[in-house]
Amino acid sequence: MTNAAQTYHHGDLRTALLEAATKRVAEFGIDSLSLRKLAEDAGVSRTAPYHHFKDKSALLSAIAAKGFSQWHTNAKRIFDQHDVAPQSRFRQFIHEYIGYAADNPQMYELMFGRTIWHDNAATQGLKEVAYPCFQFQVEMTKYWQQTGLLPAGQDALRMAQVTWGTLHGIARLLIDGIYADRSHIDEMCDCAADLFMQIALPPKSN
Amino acid sequence: MTNAAQTYHHGDLRTALLEAATKRVAEFGIDSLSLRKLAEDAGVSRTAPYHHFKDKSALLSAIAAKGFSQWHTNAKRIFDQHDVAPQSRFRQFIHEYIGYAADNPQMYELMFGRTIWHDNAATQGLKEVAYPCFQFQVEMTKYWQQTGLLPAGQDALRMAQVTWGTLHGIARLLIDGIYADRSHIDEMCDCAADLFMQIALPPKSN
DNA sequence: GTTTTATCTTGACACTGTCAATATTGCATT
DNA sequence: AATGCAATATTGACAGTGTCAAGATAAAAC
């Protein structure tokens, strides 16, 4: 017990655990998270966390939920800059998406990885935050189709899956250190943006 | 020297372990693989596997290596159908890539997931099989650019990263059960193909 | 036949998540 | 203020895990 407060009840253990766990995951990765060690660092016993999170998966879900709501507001901020031209906004969104993943690789891995999504392991609370985030991707896609940035002939949902899939894939390749190299992030983003906006682009002179 | 498997009179524990592990991973996933249980099933002691694989990660790398060489030959087979029009081949490649991922989700997860790639955990032997596989993606991209299927203005490597990223992303979204639904695989593939080949498509106006 | 080498075994260590039973406290109601 | 209940925290225990060290055994090399 390194903490001076030796009270039997911690007071706000849930918040303390969540914050410590978030920090630990961000720094050392999902696999490094141990409930026991976490409890010890918080100055409580090994099983104390179980009164605030059903199991380890629930804790991870809670961490991811924070990440989702954070990213969701960020995405809205970018998208809602109505004074910026759609093309620039679209490009900026791509850069910021990949940038977020590159800057918070462990959090991204947690949010969009199999750890919390396989076998329907995701908490109800997580789904309630994540699904609107997914839905937002469709709304944006619809808008970009309407403004002629993306081909309008395709179904918006399908289109959203593909465009998001691209961003997701690039992010994963970067994070997992496969094939793609961090030093060319911007070029890759621009390449993706150009590919998407083939039709929308005015014919280049040079 | 490095060919530890080539023995005349020895038992074939290495092969037995590799096969059993591959089967287990394919069926129940990476996390379900336990070296101890694997050894027990093979009728040897818990630490016997360590004489054939440095650690668990090395075993996983070996499994993934098999998957890579398998996929690599498959990709070449599709690409080398010179009697099929490039457009059809390109489309077929996309469908088969996603199809492979959808049919072998656990293997795909292992091959292209962080488990073996993060922290440079990949074995040298794995890299020797995987890197040519990545490189092939660039060669195909170059070809598609030359045939006018993909925009030729972009750097081939960058282009390959984006196109592969798209396939990878769609595959991951499918496998992890995020957002994308298995029942629309074909539509998603076609949507991606159409998006990539905007330029190759017959011009609608202008 | 003897030595070297590859392979396998037992024992042990330090972890992990999680359940069960128990103890302590804070808060609401009387 | 006293009491009862629900929330919270604790110790003990169980069944796992990967992996190292040291010793045993069989096969191969000499």
Tab-separated table of C-alpha atoms (C1' of nucleotides) in Angstrom:
chain	number	residue	atom	x	y	z
A	1	MET	CA	0.000	0.000	0.000
A	2	THR	CA	1.866	2.988	-1.248
A	3	ASN	CA	-1.104	5.255	-0.771
A	4	ALA	CA	-1.389	7.296	2.379
A	5	ALA	CA	-5.135	6.831	2.595
A	6	GLN	CA	-5.569	3.496	4.262
A	7	THR	CA	-9.296	3.546	4.408
A	8	TYR	CA	-11.097	0.287	3.911
A	9	HIS	CA	-13.208	1.809	1.202
A	10	HIS	CA	-11.317	3.406	-1.593
A	11	GLY	CA	-13.902	6.010	-2.418
A	12	ASP	CA	-13.833	6.103	-6.177
A	13	LEU	CA	-12.138	2.906	-7.145
A	14	ARG	CA	-13.990	2.528	-10.417
A	15	THR	CA	-12.704	5.807	-11.770
A	16	ALA	CA	-9.225	5.184	-10.431
A	17	LEU	CA	-9.070	1.761	-12.061
A	18	LEU	CA	-10.409	3.032	-15.339
A	19	GLU	CA	-7.909	5.841	-15.510
A	20	ALA	CA	-4.963	3.731	-14.506
A	21	ALA	CA	-5.951	1.000	-16.916
A	22	THR	CA	-6.399	3.466	-19.754
A	23	LYS	CA	-2.997	4.910	-19.127
A	24	ARG	CA	-1.399	1.496	-18.900
A	25	VAL	CA	-3.033	0.232	-22.084
A	26	ALA	CA	-2.053	3.358	-23.978
A	27	GLU	CA	1.545	2.990	-22.912
A	28	PHE	CA	2.213	-0.713	-22.796
A	29	GLY	CA	-0.598	-2.346	-24.738
A	30	ILE	CA	-3.610	-4.476	-24.048
A	31	ASP	CA	-1.713	-7.606	-23.177
A	32	SER	CA	0.210	-5.845	-20.460
A	33	LEU	CA	-2.949	-5.166	-18.504
A	34	SER	CA	-3.265	-7.334	-15.428
A	35	LEU	CA	-6.196	-6.959	-13.095
A	36	ARG	CA	-4.096	-8.073	-10.168
A	37	LYS	CA	-1.300	-5.622	-10.836
A	38	LEU	CA	-3.839	-2.907	-11.466
A	39	ALA	CA	-5.459	-3.566	-8.126
A	40	GLU	CA	-2.141	-3.591	-6.358
A	41	ASP	CA	-1.170	-0.269	-7.905
A	42	ALA	CA	-4.461	1.182	-6.720
A	43	GLY	CA	-3.753	-0.074	-3.218
A	44	VAL	CA	-6.617	-2.546	-3.061
A	45	SER	CA	-6.823	-6.297	-3.022
A	46	ARG	CA	-6.790	-8.511	-6.111
A	47	THR	CA	-10.511	-9.048	-6.297
A	48	ALA	CA	-11.659	-5.567	-5.487
A	49	PRO	CA	-11.999	-4.600	-9.185
A	50	TYR	CA	-14.655	-7.269	-9.597
A	51	HIS	CA	-17.123	-5.116	-7.715
A	52	HIS	CA	-16.875	-2.504	-10.421
A	53	PHE	CA	-16.281	-4.562	-13.559
A	54	LYS	CA	-17.791	-7.953	-14.259
A	55	ASP	CA	-14.517	-9.236	-15.615
A	56	LYS	CA	-11.431	-8.130	-17.456
A	57	SER	CA	-13.330	-7.869	-20.714
A	58	ALA	CA	-15.784	-5.447	-19.153
A	59	LEU	CA	-12.947	-3.219	-18.038
A	60	LEU	CA	-11.477	-3.234	-21.520
A	61	SER	CA	-14.892	-2.418	-22.936
A	62	ALA	CA	-15.139	0.561	-20.614
A	63	ILE	CA	-11.762	1.826	-21.749
A	64	ALA	CA	-12.733	1.433	-25.382
A	65	ALA	CA	-16.021	3.210	-24.778
A	66	LYS	CA	-14.152	6.279	-23.633
A	67	GLY	CA	-12.063	6.123	-26.770
A	68	PHE	CA	-15.121	5.882	-28.981
A	69	SER	CA	-16.922	8.859	-27.550
A	70	GLN	CA	-13.708	10.816	-27.758
A	71	TRP	CA	-13.150	9.931	-31.397
A	72	HIS	CA	-16.789	10.488	-32.238
A	73	THR	CA	-16.737	14.091	-31.093
A	74	ASN	CA	-13.467	14.572	-32.902
A	75	ALA	CA	-14.910	13.212	-36.125
A	76	LYS	CA	-17.937	15.459	-35.803
A	77	ARG	CA	-15.714	18.459	-35.255
A	78	ILE	CA	-13.864	17.790	-38.487
A	79	PHE	CA	-16.975	17.039	-40.469
A	80	ASP	CA	-18.901	20.046	-39.242
A	81	GLN	CA	-16.467	22.646	-40.521
A	82	HIS	CA	-18.907	23.959	-43.056
A	83	ASP	CA	-16.644	26.839	-43.947
A	84	VAL	CA	-14.093	24.400	-45.306
A	85	ALA	CA	-14.572	22.956	-48.774
A	86	PRO	CA	-15.847	19.358	-48.787
A	87	GLN	CA	-12.774	18.142	-50.588
A	88	SER	CA	-10.453	19.590	-47.991
A	89	ARG	CA	-12.626	18.279	-45.204
A	90	PHE	CA	-12.612	14.839	-46.721
A	91	ARG	CA	-8.867	14.874	-47.031
A	92	GLN	CA	-8.479	16.234	-43.543
A	93	PHE	CA	-10.710	13.524	-42.173
A	94	ILE	CA	-8.533	10.840	-43.704
A	95	HIS	CA	-5.399	12.386	-42.314
A	96	GLU	CA	-6.894	12.771	-38.868
A	97	TYR	CA	-8.257	9.253	-38.831
A	98	ILE	CA	-4.921	7.701	-39.653
A	99	GLY	CA	-3.235	10.228	-37.404
A	100	TYR	CA	-5.403	9.224	-34.476
A	101	ALA	CA	-4.587	5.576	-35.061
A	102	ALA	CA	-0.886	6.273	-35.393
A	103	ASP	CA	-0.805	8.440	-32.287
A	104	ASN	CA	-2.889	6.074	-30.163
A	105	PRO	CA	-2.045	2.671	-31.564
A	106	GLN	CA	-2.906	0.662	-28.494
A	107	MET	CA	-6.190	2.433	-27.982
A	108	TYR	CA	-7.056	1.985	-31.630
A	109	GLU	CA	-6.167	-1.676	-31.418
A	110	LEU	CA	-8.458	-2.007	-28.449
A	111	MET	CA	-11.336	-0.094	-30.004
A	112	PHE	CA	-11.269	-1.801	-33.372
A	113	GLY	CA	-9.588	-5.095	-32.596
A	114	ARG	CA	-10.938	-8.518	-31.996
A	115	THR	CA	-10.201	-8.474	-28.268
A	116	ILE	CA	-13.486	-6.890	-27.337
A	117	TRP	CA	-15.523	-7.632	-30.454
A	118	HIS	CA	-15.068	-11.342	-31.067
A	119	ASP	CA	-17.616	-13.712	-29.620
A	120	ASN	CA	-19.896	-10.801	-28.838
A	121	ALA	CA	-17.689	-9.929	-25.916
A	122	ALA	CA	-18.585	-6.267	-26.221
A	123	THR	CA	-20.547	-4.816	-23.346
A	124	GLN	CA	-23.941	-3.293	-23.974
A	125	GLY	CA	-22.547	-0.009	-22.781
A	126	LEU	CA	-19.783	-0.199	-25.325
A	127	LYS	CA	-22.152	-0.955	-28.153
A	128	GLU	CA	-24.268	2.046	-27.272
A	129	VAL	CA	-21.267	4.298	-27.763
A	130	ALA	CA	-19.645	2.487	-30.658
A	131	TYR	CA	-22.599	1.914	-32.948
A	132	PRO	CA	-23.464	5.611	-33.356
A	133	CYS	CA	-19.813	6.085	-34.162
A	134	PHE	CA	-20.115	3.526	-36.944
A	135	GLN	CA	-23.361	5.063	-38.101
A	136	PHE	CA	-21.715	8.436	-38.378
A	137	GLN	CA	-19.406	6.968	-40.975
A	138	VAL	CA	-22.430	6.174	-43.137
A	139	GLU	CA	-23.887	9.653	-42.740
A	140	MET	CA	-20.626	11.224	-43.789
A	141	THR	CA	-20.399	8.918	-46.759
A	142	LYS	CA	-23.876	9.897	-47.850
A	143	TYR	CA	-22.915	13.533	-47.685
A	144	TRP	CA	-19.760	12.988	-49.702
A	145	GLN	CA	-21.736	11.119	-52.287
A	146	GLN	CA	-24.233	13.962	-52.497
A	147	THR	CA	-21.497	16.513	-52.980
A	148	GLY	CA	-20.042	14.419	-55.771
A	149	LEU	CA	-16.850	13.537	-53.958
A	150	LEU	CA	-17.636	9.854	-54.018
A	151	PRO	CA	-19.451	7.872	-56.712
A	152	ALA	CA	-23.157	8.284	-56.089
A	153	GLY	CA	-24.197	5.114	-57.847
A	154	GLN	CA	-23.202	2.853	-55.000
A	155	ASP	CA	-25.216	2.040	-51.932
A	156	ALA	CA	-24.149	4.354	-49.120
A	157	LEU	CA	-23.734	1.600	-46.551
A	158	ARG	CA	-21.597	-0.457	-48.882
A	159	MET	CA	-19.607	2.604	-49.792
A	160	ALA	CA	-19.082	3.481	-46.174
A	161	GLN	CA	-17.854	-0.003	-45.443
A	162	VAL	CA	-15.324	0.224	-48.222
A	163	THR	CA	-14.073	3.715	-47.430
A	164	TRP	CA	-13.867	3.007	-43.744
A	165	GLY	CA	-12.348	-0.350	-44.538
A	166	THR	CA	-9.589	1.413	-46.379
A	167	LEU	CA	-8.815	3.717	-43.493
A	168	HIS	CA	-9.065	0.852	-41.058
A	169	GLY	CA	-6.792	-1.309	-43.157
A	170	ILE	CA	-4.135	1.336	-43.559
A	171	ALA	CA	-4.301	2.026	-39.848
A	172	ARG	CA	-3.854	-1.649	-39.022
A	173	LEU	CA	-0.987	-2.149	-41.396
A	174	LEU	CA	0.705	0.836	-39.809
A	175	ILE	CA	0.039	-0.177	-36.246
A	176	ASP	CA	0.975	-3.803	-36.673
A	177	GLY	CA	4.117	-2.780	-38.464
A	178	ILE	CA	3.240	-4.742	-41.546
A	179	TYR	CA	4.454	-3.535	-44.837
A	180	ALA	CA	3.560	0.092	-44.250
A	181	ASP	CA	6.014	2.469	-42.704
A	182	ARG	CA	5.174	5.367	-40.418
A	183	SER	CA	7.363	7.771	-42.315
A	184	HIS	CA	5.003	7.798	-45.279
A	185	ILE	CA	1.716	8.270	-43.500
A	186	ASP	CA	0.850	11.546	-45.194
A	187	GLU	CA	1.644	10.246	-48.644
A	188	MET	CA	-0.506	7.184	-48.065
A	189	CYS	CA	-3.397	9.312	-46.878
A	190	ASP	CA	-3.173	11.529	-49.906
A	191	CYS	CA	-2.939	8.510	-52.162
A	192	ALA	CA	-6.105	7.101	-50.639
A	193	ALA	CA	-7.877	10.445	-50.927
A	194	ASP	CA	-6.889	10.762	-54.583
A	195	LEU	CA	-8.046	7.258	-55.286
A	196	PHE	CA	-11.428	7.896	-53.746
A	197	MET	CA	-11.901	11.231	-55.442
A	198	GLN	CA	-10.823	10.212	-58.931
A	199	ILE	CA	-14.066	11.451	-60.419
A	200	ALA	CA	-14.335	14.582	-58.347
A	201	LEU	CA	-10.859	15.796	-59.150
A	202	PRO	CA	-10.520	18.316	-61.933
A	203	PRO	CA	-8.172	17.049	-64.630
A	204	LYS	CA	-4.638	17.723	-63.529
A	205	SER	CA	-2.536	19.781	-65.874
A	206	ASN	CA	0.878	18.747	-64.582
B	1	MET	CA	21.922	-26.668	-39.955
B	2	THR	CA	18.717	-24.731	-39.756
B	3	ASN	CA	16.912	-27.729	-41.131
B	4	ALA	CA	15.966	-29.282	-37.839
B	5	ALA	CA	12.964	-31.055	-39.284
B	6	GLN	CA	14.914	-33.151	-41.711
B	7	THR	CA	15.700	-36.243	-39.715
B	8	TYR	CA	15.673	-39.821	-40.879
B	9	HIS	CA	14.999	-41.842	-37.796
B	10	HIS	CA	13.663	-39.315	-35.369
B	11	GLY	CA	10.108	-38.964	-34.308
B	12	ASP	CA	8.155	-36.278	-36.046
B	13	LEU	CA	7.108	-34.292	-33.018
B	14	ARG	CA	7.776	-31.004	-34.716
B	15	THR	CA	5.485	-31.850	-37.571
B	16	ALA	CA	2.882	-33.324	-35.278
B	17	LEU	CA	2.856	-30.217	-33.113
B	18	LEU	CA	2.696	-27.926	-36.088
B	19	GLU	CA	-0.224	-29.771	-37.619
B	20	ALA	CA	-2.169	-30.069	-34.404
B	21	ALA	CA	-1.563	-26.429	-33.597
B	22	THR	CA	-2.637	-25.325	-37.051
B	23	LYS	CA	-5.812	-27.310	-36.776
B	24	ARG	CA	-6.533	-25.985	-33.323
B	25	VAL	CA	-5.916	-22.359	-34.279
B	26	ALA	CA	-8.083	-22.674	-37.369
B	27	GLU	CA	-10.928	-24.086	-35.361
B	28	PHE	CA	-10.795	-22.331	-32.018
B	29	GLY	CA	-8.584	-19.312	-32.530
B	30	ILE	CA	-5.182	-18.129	-31.492
B	31	ASP	CA	-6.017	-17.573	-27.868
B	32	SER	CA	-7.153	-21.129	-27.430
B	33	LEU	CA	-3.700	-22.443	-28.188
B	34	SER	CA	-1.904	-23.711	-25.117
B	35	LEU	CA	1.534	-25.233	-25.385
B	36	ARG	CA	0.858	-27.460	-22.412
B	37	LYS	CA	-2.396	-28.782	-23.758
B	38	LEU	CA	-0.833	-29.218	-27.163
B	39	ALA	CA	1.958	-31.289	-25.686
B	40	GLU	CA	-0.465	-33.383	-23.707
B	41	ASP	CA	-2.544	-34.097	-26.794
B	42	ALA	CA	0.598	-35.166	-28.601
B	43	GLY	CA	1.464	-37.502	-25.751
B	44	VAL	CA	4.605	-35.721	-24.627
B	45	SER	CA	5.525	-33.707	-21.596
B	46	ARG	CA	4.791	-30.027	-21.172
B	47	THR	CA	8.247	-28.808	-22.075
B	48	ALA	CA	8.940	-31.111	-24.993
B	49	PRO	CA	7.776	-28.543	-27.564
B	50	TYR	CA	10.563	-26.225	-26.481
B	51	HIS	CA	13.060	-28.458	-28.250
B	52	HIS	CA	11.379	-27.673	-31.540
B	53	PHE	CA	10.143	-24.129	-31.062
B	54	LYS	CA	11.942	-21.443	-29.118
B	55	ASP	CA	8.714	-20.297	-27.540
B	56	LYS	CA	5.023	-19.988	-28.212
B	57	SER	CA	5.564	-17.082	-30.549
B	58	ALA	CA	7.898	-19.169	-32.690
B	59	LEU	CA	5.263	-21.853	-33.048
B	60	LEU	CA	2.684	-19.293	-34.088
B	61	SER	CA	5.152	-17.865	-36.580
B	62	ALA	CA	5.618	-21.309	-38.071
B	63	ILE	CA	1.879	-21.743	-38.463
B	64	ALA	CA	1.564	-18.349	-40.095
B	65	ALA	CA	4.446	-19.120	-42.442
B	66	LYS	CA	2.529	-22.081	-43.812
B	67	GLY	CA	-0.469	-19.823	-44.372
B	68	PHE	CA	1.615	-17.254	-46.214
B	69	SER	CA	3.181	-19.661	-48.668
B	70	GLN	CA	-0.239	-21.148	-49.259
B	71	TRP	CA	-1.821	-17.782	-49.955
B	72	HIS	CA	1.109	-16.657	-52.031
B	73	THR	CA	0.738	-19.530	-54.495
B	74	ASN	CA	-2.985	-18.940	-54.562
B	75	ALA	CA	-2.503	-15.256	-55.372
B	76	LYS	CA	-0.061	-16.112	-58.145
B	77	ARG	CA	-2.510	-18.588	-59.611
B	78	ILE	CA	-5.196	-15.925	-59.841
B	79	PHE	CA	-2.883	-13.269	-61.178
B	80	ASP	CA	-1.285	-15.483	-63.803
B	81	GLN	CA	-4.489	-16.255	-65.670
B	82	HIS	CA	-3.399	-14.376	-68.754
B	83	ASP	CA	-6.366	-15.616	-70.725
B	84	VAL	CA	-8.692	-13.681	-68.429
B	85	ALA	CA	-9.143	-9.970	-68.971
B	86	PRO	CA	-7.273	-7.804	-66.432
B	87	GLN	CA	-10.474	-6.263	-65.165
B	88	SER	CA	-11.977	-9.650	-64.406
B	89	ARG	CA	-8.773	-10.854	-62.839
B	90	PHE	CA	-8.595	-7.785	-60.649
B	91	ARG	CA	-12.154	-8.293	-59.542
B	92	GLN	CA	-11.586	-11.977	-58.966
B	93	PHE	CA	-8.511	-11.265	-56.889
B	94	ILE	CA	-10.495	-8.997	-54.611
B	95	HIS	CA	-13.211	-11.589	-54.174
B	96	GLU	CA	-10.733	-14.355	-53.469
B	97	TYR	CA	-8.749	-12.260	-51.038
B	98	ILE	CA	-11.784	-11.420	-48.967
B	99	GLY	CA	-13.060	-14.944	-49.456
B	100	TYR	CA	-9.874	-16.415	-48.070
B	101	ALA	CA	-10.086	-14.160	-45.043
B	102	ALA	CA	-13.735	-15.002	-44.500
B	103	ASP	CA	-13.155	-18.731	-44.863
B	104	ASN	CA	-10.044	-18.813	-42.688
B	105	PRO	CA	-10.634	-16.037	-40.216
B	106	GLN	CA	-8.382	-17.355	-37.478
B	107	MET	CA	-5.527	-18.045	-39.847
B	108	TYR	CA	-5.928	-14.608	-41.397
B	109	GLU	CA	-5.959	-13.044	-37.966
B	110	LEU	CA	-2.751	-14.855	-37.159
B	111	MET	CA	-1.017	-14.000	-40.430
B	112	PHE	CA	-1.924	-10.336	-40.497
B	113	GLY	CA	-2.573	-9.575	-36.862
B	114	ARG	CA	-0.437	-7.986	-34.236
B	115	THR	CA	0.183	-11.222	-32.347
B	116	ILE	CA	3.208	-12.158	-34.386
B	117	TRP	CA	4.117	-8.799	-35.869
B	118	HIS	CA	4.212	-6.412	-32.942
B	119	ASP	CA	7.531	-5.818	-31.210
B	120	ASN	CA	9.329	-7.552	-34.052
B	121	ALA	CA	8.167	-10.880	-32.705
B	122	ALA	CA	8.143	-12.399	-36.175
B	123	THR	CA	10.681	-15.136	-36.746
B	124	GLN	CA	13.260	-14.748	-39.464
B	125	GLY	CA	11.753	-17.764	-41.155
B	126	LEU	CA	8.366	-16.113	-41.169
B	127	LYS	CA	9.706	-12.917	-42.647
B	128	GLU	CA	11.352	-14.824	-45.456
B	129	VAL	CA	7.994	-16.207	-46.487
B	130	ALA	CA	5.838	-13.176	-45.732
B	131	TYR	CA	7.880	-10.404	-47.308
B	132	PRO	CA	7.800	-11.855	-50.836
B	133	CYS	CA	4.086	-12.150	-50.332
B	134	PHE	CA	3.885	-8.449	-49.565
B	135	GLN	CA	6.171	-7.670	-52.458
B	136	PHE	CA	3.891	-9.525	-54.809
B	137	GLN	CA	1.166	-7.060	-53.951
B	138	VAL	CA	3.353	-4.268	-55.288
B	139	GLU	CA	4.125	-6.128	-58.503
B	140	MET	CA	0.462	-6.740	-59.137
B	141	THR	CA	-0.306	-3.099	-58.474
B	142	LYS	CA	2.335	-2.024	-60.974
B	143	TYR	CA	0.752	-4.283	-63.566
B	144	TRP	CA	-2.694	-2.921	-62.898
B	145	GLN	CA	-1.411	0.594	-63.191
B	146	GLN	CA	0.252	-0.233	-66.498
B	147	THR	CA	-2.946	-1.713	-67.883
B	148	GLY	CA	-4.838	1.403	-66.887
B	149	LEU	CA	-6.942	-0.260	-64.242
B	150	LEU	CA	-5.509	1.874	-61.487
B	151	PRO	CA	-4.369	5.490	-61.667
B	152	ALA	CA	-0.838	5.482	-63.014
B	153	GLY	CA	0.154	8.813	-61.542
B	154	GLN	CA	0.657	7.462	-58.060
B	155	ASP	CA	3.715	5.736	-56.723
B	156	ALA	CA	3.249	1.981	-57.024
B	157	LEU	CA	4.289	1.213	-53.473
B	158	ARG	CA	1.939	3.805	-52.054
B	159	MET	CA	-0.813	2.566	-54.314
B	160	ALA	CA	-0.230	-1.008	-53.255
B	161	GLN	CA	-0.403	-0.020	-49.616
B	162	VAL	CA	-3.741	1.671	-50.166
B	163	THR	CA	-5.309	-1.068	-52.267
B	164	TRP	CA	-4.079	-3.789	-49.984
B	165	GLY	CA	-5.075	-1.678	-47.034
B	166	THR	CA	-8.599	-1.616	-48.360
B	167	LEU	CA	-8.776	-5.378	-48.701
B	168	HIS	CA	-7.137	-5.817	-45.345
B	169	GLY	CA	-9.513	-3.405	-43.697
B	170	ILE	CA	-12.609	-5.013	-45.158
B	171	ALA	CA	-11.315	-8.400	-44.117
B	172	ARG	CA	-10.696	-7.231	-40.587
B	173	LEU	CA	-14.059	-5.568	-40.231
B	174	LEU	CA	-15.645	-8.786	-41.390
B	175	ILE	CA	-13.590	-11.074	-39.202
B	176	ASP	CA	-13.894	-8.993	-36.079
B	177	GLY	CA	-17.608	-8.666	-36.642
B	178	ILE	CA	-17.465	-4.913	-36.692
B	179	TYR	CA	-19.951	-3.050	-38.722
B	180	ALA	CA	-19.662	-5.286	-41.786
B	181	ASP	CA	-21.870	-8.277	-42.245
B	182	ARG	CA	-20.859	-11.531	-43.917
B	183	SER	CA	-23.998	-11.654	-46.005
B	184	HIS	CA	-22.854	-8.743	-48.134
B	185	ILE	CA	-19.338	-9.824	-48.867
B	186	ASP	CA	-19.774	-9.964	-52.609
B	187	GLU	CA	-21.429	-6.593	-52.791
B	188	MET	CA	-18.656	-5.053	-50.737
B	189	CYS	CA	-16.017	-6.577	-52.977
B	190	ASP	CA	-17.706	-5.263	-56.078
B	191	CYS	CA	-18.101	-1.871	-54.504
B	192	ALA	CA	-14.391	-1.763	-53.758
B	193	ALA	CA	-13.540	-2.935	-57.252
B	194	ASP	CA	-15.744	-0.263	-58.790
B	195	LEU	CA	-14.218	2.396	-56.607
B	196	PHE	CA	-10.707	1.425	-57.601
B	197	MET	CA	-11.503	1.200	-61.289
B	198	GLN	CA	-13.357	4.464	-61.636
B	199	ILE	CA	-10.933	5.579	-64.301
B	200	ALA	CA	-11.037	2.300	-66.156
B	201	LEU	CA	-14.789	2.418	-66.371
B	202	PRO	CA	-16.321	3.803	-69.589
B	203	PRO	CA	-16.640	7.570	-69.123
B	204	LYS	CA	-20.165	8.635	-68.327
B	205	SER	CA	-19.832	12.305	-69.189
B	206	ASN	CA	-17.270	15.065	-69.738
C	1	DG	C1'	32.146	-49.630	-27.413
C	2	DT	C1'	32.393	-45.159	-26.134
C	3	DT	C1'	31.288	-40.449	-26.609
C	4	DT	C1'	28.602	-36.808	-28.232
C	5	DT	C1'	24.220	-34.903	-29.373
C	6	DA	C1'	19.299	-34.499	-29.767
C	7	DT	C1'	15.369	-35.200	-27.477
C	8	DC	C1'	12.339	-35.782	-23.581
C	9	DT	C1'	11.011	-35.621	-18.534
C	10	DT	C1'	10.194	-33.954	-13.840
C	11	DG	C1'	10.248	-30.023	-10.734
C	12	DA	C1'	9.704	-25.465	-9.913
C	13	DC	C1'	8.624	-20.459	-10.312
C	14	DA	C1'	5.999	-16.564	-11.114
C	15	DC	C1'	2.424	-15.215	-13.043
C	16	DT	C1'	-2.790	-14.941	-14.583
C	17	DG	C1'	-8.348	-14.530	-14.120
C	18	DT	C1'	-11.945	-15.597	-11.241
C	19	DC	C1'	-15.000	-17.833	-7.772
C	20	DA	C1'	-16.535	-18.410	-2.716
C	21	DA	C1'	-16.898	-17.015	1.759
C	22	DT	C1'	-16.004	-13.368	4.965
C	23	DA	C1'	-15.291	-8.755	6.850
C	24	DT	C1'	-16.007	-3.797	6.986
C	25	DT	C1'	-18.143	0.446	5.927
C	26	DG	C1'	-21.586	4.148	4.306
C	27	DC	C1'	-26.212	5.329	3.931
C	28	DA	C1'	-31.106	5.274	4.526
C	29	DT	C1'	-34.813	4.275	7.416
C	30	DT	C1'	-36.695	3.844	11.575
D	1	DA	C1'	-28.998	8.003	17.544
D	2	DA	C1'	-29.556	3.122	16.580
D	3	DT	C1'	-30.238	-0.347	13.346
D	4	DG	C1'	-30.401	-2.953	9.011
D	5	DC	C1'	-29.144	-3.352	4.388
D	6	DA	C1'	-26.502	-2.868	0.345
D	7	DA	C1'	-22.186	-1.601	-1.442
D	8	DT	C1'	-17.561	-2.414	-1.145
D	9	DA	C1'	-13.242	-4.635	0.170
D	10	DT	C1'	-10.634	-8.768	1.931
D	11	DT	C1'	-8.329	-13.385	2.285
D	12	DG	C1'	-8.167	-18.106	0.513
D	13	DA	C1'	-8.309	-21.149	-3.049
D	14	DC	C1'	-8.396	-23.295	-7.695
D	15	DA	C1'	-7.084	-24.177	-12.271
D	16	DG	C1'	-4.762	-22.546	-15.544
D	17	DT	C1'	-0.539	-20.402	-18.255
D	18	DG	C1'	4.611	-19.863	-20.359
D	19	DT	C1'	9.115	-20.946	-19.441
D	20	DC	C1'	13.535	-21.961	-17.122
D	21	DA	C1'	16.932	-25.448	-14.874
D	22	DA	C1'	18.648	-29.830	-14.140
D	23	DG	C1'	18.622	-34.545	-14.898
D	24	DA	C1'	17.408	-38.849	-17.785
D	25	DT	C1'	17.308	-41.510	-22.094
D	26	DA	C1'	17.913	-42.877	-26.607
D	27	DA	C1'	19.870	-42.239	-31.040
D	28	DA	C1'	23.785	-41.005	-33.908
D	29	DA	C1'	28.697	-40.360	-34.648
D	30	DC	C1'	33.181	-41.682	-33.889
